[in-house]
Short mmCIF file of C-alpha atoms and ligand atoms in Angstrom, two decimals:
data_model
loop_
_atom_site.label_atom_id
_atom_site.label_comp_id
_atom_site.label_asym_id
_atom_site.label_seq_id
_atom_site.Cartn_x
_atom_site.Cartn_y
_atom_site.Cartn_z
CA UNK J 1 -0.01 -0.01 0.00
CA UNK J 2 1.07 3.63 -0.15
CA UNK J 3 0.55 4.10 3.53
CA UNK J 4 3.75 5.28 5.08
CA UNK J 5 4.91 3.12 7.98
CA UNK J 6 6.88 4.73 10.85
CA UNK J 7 10.22 2.93 11.40
CA UNK J 8 10.24 -0.09 13.72
CA UNK J 9 12.04 1.65 16.54
CA UNK J 10 11.23 3.19 19.89
CA UNK J 11 13.24 5.11 22.47
CA UNK J 12 11.00 4.07 25.38
CA UNK J 13 9.72 0.64 26.43
CA UNK J 14 7.15 -0.31 28.99
CA UNK J 15 7.41 -3.87 30.50
CA UNK J 16 4.06 -4.70 32.00
CA UNK J 17 3.87 -7.15 34.93
CA UNK J 18 1.06 -8.93 36.50
CA UNK J 19 -2.17 -7.07 35.87
CA UNK J 20 -0.83 -4.90 33.12
CA UNK J 21 -1.08 -7.02 30.02
CA UNK J 22 -1.89 -4.14 27.58
CA UNK J 23 -1.91 -0.39 27.54
CA UNK J 24 -5.41 0.82 26.78
CA UNK J 25 -4.28 4.30 25.66
CA UNK J 26 -1.86 3.01 22.98
CA UNK J 27 -2.92 3.97 19.48
CA UNK J 28 -1.73 3.01 15.94
CA UNK J 29 -0.59 -0.32 17.37
CA UNK J 30 1.64 -2.72 15.48
CA UNK J 31 2.52 -6.17 16.75
CA UNK J 32 6.12 -7.13 16.03
CA UNK J 33 7.45 -10.67 16.33
CA UNK J 34 11.12 -10.58 17.15
CA UNK J 35 13.48 -13.57 17.32
CA UNK J 36 16.76 -13.28 19.26
CA UNK J 37 19.84 -15.43 19.91
CA UNK J 38 18.30 -16.13 23.29
CA UNK J 39 14.95 -17.31 21.89
CA UNK J 40 11.62 -15.60 21.64
CA UNK J 41 10.60 -12.73 23.99
CA UNK J 42 7.61 -13.21 26.35
CA UNK J 43 5.24 -12.05 23.54
CA UNK J 44 5.01 -9.95 20.43
CA UNK J 45 6.17 -6.43 21.12
CA UNK J 46 3.50 -3.87 20.64
CA UNK J 47 4.71 -0.64 19.09
CA UNK J 48 2.25 2.19 19.38
CA UNK J 49 1.77 5.83 20.30
CA UNK J 50 1.24 7.13 23.78
CA UNK J 51 1.06 10.88 24.54
CA UNK J 52 2.19 11.40 20.89
CA UNK J 53 5.33 9.34 21.43
CA UNK J 54 6.21 5.97 19.98
CA UNK J 55 6.65 3.36 22.69
CA UNK J 56 7.25 -0.34 22.83
CA UNK J 57 5.04 -2.44 25.05
CA UNK J 58 5.96 -5.95 26.26
CA UNK J 59 3.92 -8.04 28.57
CA UNK J 60 6.38 -9.85 30.82
CA UNK J 61 4.35 -13.00 31.50
CA UNK J 62 2.90 -13.12 28.01
CA UNK J 63 -0.81 -12.77 27.01
CA UNK J 64 -2.85 -15.01 29.22
CA UNK J 65 -0.06 -14.92 31.83
CA UNK J 66 1.63 -18.13 30.59
CA UNK J 67 5.05 -17.62 32.13
CA UNK J 68 6.18 -18.05 35.68
CA UNK J 69 8.73 -15.45 37.01
CA UNK J 70 11.39 -18.15 36.57
CA UNK J 71 10.24 -18.87 32.98
CA UNK J 72 10.23 -15.24 31.67
CA UNK J 73 12.84 -15.11 28.97
CA UNK J 74 14.63 -12.08 30.42
CA UNK J 75 17.59 -12.09 27.98
CA UNK J 76 15.37 -12.41 24.95
CA UNK J 77 13.16 -9.58 26.22
CA UNK J 78 16.02 -7.12 26.79
CA UNK J 79 17.72 -8.17 23.59
CA UNK J 80 14.56 -7.62 21.56
CA UNK J 81 14.00 -4.20 23.02
CA UNK J 82 17.56 -3.30 22.31
CA UNK J 83 17.23 -4.25 18.69
CA UNK J 84 14.28 -1.71 18.52
CA UNK J 85 16.68 0.99 19.73
CA UNK J 86 15.14 1.28 23.22
CA UNK J 87 17.10 3.56 25.60
CA UNK J 88 14.63 3.70 28.50
CA UNK J 89 12.65 0.93 30.15
CA UNK J 90 9.89 1.53 32.62
CA UNK J 91 9.24 -1.69 34.47
CA UNK J 92 5.77 -1.95 35.97
CA UNK J 93 5.64 -4.64 38.66
CA UNK J 94 3.32 -5.87 41.36
CA UNK J 95 5.05 -6.19 44.75
CA UNK J 96 4.41 -7.03 48.35
CA UNK J 97 5.07 -4.48 51.10
CA UNK J 98 7.65 -5.14 53.83
CA UNK J 99 6.82 -1.93 55.69
CA UNK J 100 3.83 -0.61 57.55
CA UNK J 101 4.04 2.73 55.63
CA UNK J 102 3.73 1.12 52.17
CA UNK J 103 0.13 0.24 51.75
CA UNK J 104 -1.77 -1.70 49.11
CA UNK J 105 -2.55 0.59 46.12
CA UNK J 106 0.52 2.68 46.89
CA UNK J 107 3.30 3.01 44.22
CA UNK J 108 6.88 2.67 45.03
CA UNK J 109 9.79 3.84 42.92
CA UNK J 110 12.73 1.92 44.32
CA UNK J 111 16.45 2.98 44.14
CA UNK J 112 18.06 -0.27 45.41
CA UNK J 113 17.64 -3.96 44.82
CA UNK J 114 18.67 -7.27 46.35
CA UNK J 115 18.85 -10.25 44.06
CA UNK J 116 17.77 -13.48 45.80
CA UNK J 117 16.93 -15.30 42.61
CA UNK J 118 18.47 -18.74 42.17
CA UNK J 119 17.93 -20.23 38.76
CA UNK J 120 18.06 -17.47 36.14
CA UNK J 121 20.73 -16.64 33.63
CA UNK J 122 21.56 -13.04 34.68
CA UNK J 123 24.18 -11.92 32.14
CA UNK J 124 24.77 -11.56 28.44
CA UNK J 125 28.46 -12.22 29.03
CA UNK J 126 30.27 -15.45 28.95
CA UNK J 127 31.57 -17.63 26.05
CA UNK J 128 34.66 -15.55 25.76
CA UNK J 129 33.27 -12.14 26.52
CA UNK J 130 33.93 -10.98 30.05
CA UNK J 131 32.79 -7.76 31.51
CA UNK J 132 31.95 -6.67 35.10
CA UNK J 133 29.46 -3.88 35.17
CA UNK J 134 28.65 -1.61 38.01
CA UNK J 135 25.32 -2.29 39.74
CA UNK J 136 25.97 0.05 42.62
CA UNK J 137 22.89 1.99 41.57
CA UNK J 138 20.85 -0.75 39.94
CA UNK J 139 17.94 1.58 38.97
CA UNK J 140 18.57 4.68 36.83
CA UNK J 141 18.50 7.62 39.33
CA UNK J 142 17.42 10.12 36.67
CA UNK J 143 14.62 7.85 35.32
CA UNK J 144 13.38 7.06 38.88
CA UNK J 145 13.27 10.72 39.78
CA UNK J 146 11.27 11.33 36.60
CA UNK J 147 8.79 8.57 37.48
CA UNK J 148 8.16 10.32 40.81
CA UNK J 149 7.29 13.56 38.98
CA UNK J 150 5.10 11.63 36.59
CA UNK J 151 3.20 10.25 39.54
CA UNK J 152 2.70 13.76 40.81
CA UNK J 153 1.50 14.95 37.40
CA UNK J 154 -0.93 11.97 37.01
CA UNK J 155 -4.38 12.08 38.56
CA UNK J 156 -4.11 9.10 40.83
CA UNK J 157 -6.93 9.15 43.33
CA UNK J 158 -6.05 6.23 45.59
CA UNK J 159 -2.80 5.65 47.46
CA UNK J 160 0.41 7.68 47.55
CA UNK J 161 3.83 7.36 46.02
CA UNK J 162 7.13 6.56 47.74
CA UNK J 163 10.70 6.73 46.44
CA UNK J 164 14.09 5.54 47.69
CA UNK J 165 13.09 2.00 48.57
CA UNK J 166 14.84 -1.39 48.33
CA UNK J 167 13.24 -4.09 46.18
CA UNK J 168 14.18 -7.72 47.00
CA UNK J 169 13.68 -10.23 44.22
CA UNK J 170 12.85 -13.75 45.08
CA UNK J 171 12.75 -16.77 42.75
CA UNK J 172 9.12 -17.70 43.42
CA UNK J 173 6.69 -18.79 42.25
CA UNK J 174 5.78 -19.51 45.86
CA UNK J 175 5.45 -16.58 48.23
CA UNK J 176 8.01 -16.33 51.03
CA UNK J 177 7.99 -18.14 54.36
CA UNK J 178 7.34 -16.06 57.47
CA UNK J 179 10.95 -16.38 58.54
CA UNK J 180 12.12 -15.26 55.04
CA UNK J 181 9.79 -12.29 55.09
CA UNK J 182 11.14 -11.18 58.52
CA UNK J 183 14.72 -11.77 57.25
CA UNK J 184 14.17 -9.54 54.19
CA UNK J 185 12.89 -6.82 56.53
CA UNK J 186 16.06 -7.12 58.50
CA UNK J 187 18.07 -6.77 55.32
CA UNK J 188 16.35 -3.39 54.86
CA UNK J 189 14.24 -4.48 51.95
CA UNK J 190 11.09 -2.54 51.67
CA UNK J 191 9.20 -4.25 48.80
CA UNK J 192 9.28 -7.79 47.46
CA UNK J 193 8.75 -9.16 43.97
CA UNK J 194 9.77 -11.96 41.71
CA UNK J 195 10.73 -10.40 38.33
CA UNK J 196 12.91 -7.27 38.41
CA UNK J 197 16.10 -9.32 38.65
CA UNK J 198 17.86 -10.20 36.44
CA UNK J 199 15.89 -7.80 34.23
CA UNK J 200 17.59 -4.73 35.76
CA UNK J 201 21.07 -6.31 35.40
CA UNK J 202 20.50 -7.26 31.76
CA UNK J 203 19.16 -3.79 30.98
CA UNK J 204 22.29 -2.34 32.51
CA UNK J 205 24.51 -4.59 30.42
CA UNK J 206 22.60 -3.50 27.40
CA UNK J 207 23.18 0.20 28.40
CA UNK J 208 19.44 0.85 28.73
CA UNK J 209 18.19 3.06 31.53
CA UNK J 210 15.82 1.03 33.72
CA UNK J 211 13.49 2.09 36.53
CA UNK J 212 10.66 0.44 38.30
CA UNK J 213 7.11 1.54 39.08
CA UNK J 214 6.21 -0.96 41.74
CA UNK J 215 2.55 -1.45 42.58
CA UNK J 216 1.85 -2.66 46.17
CA UNK J 217 -0.75 -5.38 46.27
CA UNK J 218 -0.24 -6.92 49.75
CA UNK J 219 1.76 -7.08 52.97
CA UNK J 220 3.40 -10.46 52.19
CA UNK J 221 3.31 -12.53 55.44
CA UNK J 222 5.31 -10.65 58.07
CA UNK J 223 2.52 -8.35 59.36
CA UNK J 224 1.02 -9.34 62.72
CA UNK J 225 -2.57 -8.27 61.75
CA UNK J 226 -2.90 -7.72 58.03
CA UNK J 227 -4.00 -10.67 55.88
CA UNK J 228 -1.26 -13.01 54.72
CA UNK J 229 -0.72 -12.73 50.99
CA UNK J 230 -2.62 -15.07 48.77
CA UNK J 231 -3.17 -15.04 45.03
CA UNK J 232 -6.77 -13.85 45.50
CA UNK J 233 -5.81 -11.00 47.78
CA UNK J 234 -3.04 -9.81 45.44
CA UNK J 235 -5.31 -10.04 42.28
CA UNK J 236 -7.94 -7.96 44.03
CA UNK J 237 -5.65 -4.95 44.15
CA UNK J 238 -3.87 -5.61 40.89
CA UNK J 239 -6.67 -4.49 38.61
CA UNK J 240 -7.07 -1.12 40.39
CA UNK J 241 -3.29 -0.71 40.49
CA UNK J 242 -3.07 -1.33 36.68
CA UNK J 243 -5.51 1.50 35.97
CA UNK J 244 -3.62 3.93 38.10
CA UNK J 245 -0.23 2.80 36.68
CA UNK J 246 -1.41 3.55 33.11
CA UNK J 247 -2.00 7.18 34.07
CA UNK J 248 1.50 7.44 35.60
CA UNK J 249 3.06 5.75 32.52
CA UNK J 250 1.47 8.24 30.08
CA UNK J 251 2.95 11.17 32.10
CA UNK J 252 6.29 9.46 32.34
CA UNK J 253 6.45 8.89 28.51
CA UNK J 254 5.67 12.64 27.95
CA UNK J 255 8.47 13.61 30.40
CA UNK J 256 11.06 11.21 28.99
CA UNK J 257 10.38 12.39 25.44
CA UNK J 258 10.65 16.06 26.51
CA UNK J 259 13.80 15.61 28.63
CA UNK J 260 15.73 12.59 27.30
CA UNK J 261 17.43 12.27 30.71
CA UNK J 262 20.97 11.08 30.85
CA UNK J 263 21.52 7.77 32.51
CA UNK J 264 24.41 6.16 34.23
CA UNK J 265 23.26 3.13 32.25
CA UNK J 266 23.89 4.76 28.85
CA UNK J 267 27.64 4.42 29.25
CA UNK J 268 27.61 1.36 31.51
CA UNK J 269 29.79 -0.63 29.11
CA UNK J 270 32.36 2.16 28.69
CA UNK J 271 32.72 2.09 32.51
CA UNK J 272 32.86 -1.72 32.81
CA UNK J 273 35.84 -3.80 33.67
CA UNK J 274 36.17 -5.65 30.35
CA UNK J 275 38.85 -8.32 30.36
CA UNK J 276 38.03 -10.06 27.17
CA UNK J 277 35.96 -9.00 24.14
CA UNK J 278 36.56 -12.03 21.85
CA UNK J 279 32.86 -12.49 21.19
CA UNK J 280 31.92 -8.81 20.92
CA UNK J 281 32.03 -6.60 17.86
N1 ADE B 1 4.33 -9.87 44.12
C1 ADE B 1 3.15 -9.38 44.68
N2 ADE B 1 3.11 -9.65 46.01
C2 ADE B 1 4.28 -10.35 46.29
C3 ADE B 1 4.84 -10.90 47.48
N3 ADE B 1 4.23 -10.80 48.62
N4 ADE B 1 5.97 -11.59 47.37
C4 ADE B 1 6.63 -11.71 46.10
N5 ADE B 1 6.12 -11.16 45.04
C5 ADE B 1 4.97 -10.52 45.07
#
């Protein structure tokens, strides 16, 4: 046809977690199937326009939520987004709260992470290519700060936002034991989830700025009086959260497009300790 197609690229990607399987406000959508050396991503990537900006949307668990946190093809997902030219990833993720002050329906924009996953490949390196990348600030500070402003610009009626929190990532799919939940609190973790590691590490290796908008669904199982987390309980809050998150994302996309914030991630490889580059070109 003579219809001009925009190029298959995007500066900004949204990875949607549990509850956020699509972005209702995306227009002019195109579904793109991308294959990578690490297999297929969780699903087709949807390119569309949000707030007048082209964005890439990927549902982390796939349509119909087919993939457990351990099964998510993290490397394929990040690789596929990189091939589209993505420089910013906003990760939207359901989490449990490990603090009294972080309530269900609140949103948390963490600045630190603890990786307690056990069975996931968490690097693109190996097979001759060796690089050690800094993860001292695992989430892009500039993008995180921008997400906080996006929350303030959005008209979110329930809950509040919190920044500077620590996200602990567990393997799952089971929720934690009560002893583990107490232990994570002692470690100074504030929120708990199952997916943002190794996603954040891989994004850093790919020199993509990555920040998380965490949606609190429950109090895990440490709390003396609040209901212990169950799938039913978490899902009840997920749907409300997903509506609120979409408002924040729209504001965030507008701010990123306007400001193109510099990220420590954008030159992560230049700063890395690279001892062998046999396999890189
Ligand atoms: N995702 C949502 N709630 C969670 C919890 N309590 N533990 C781990 N991941 C979660």
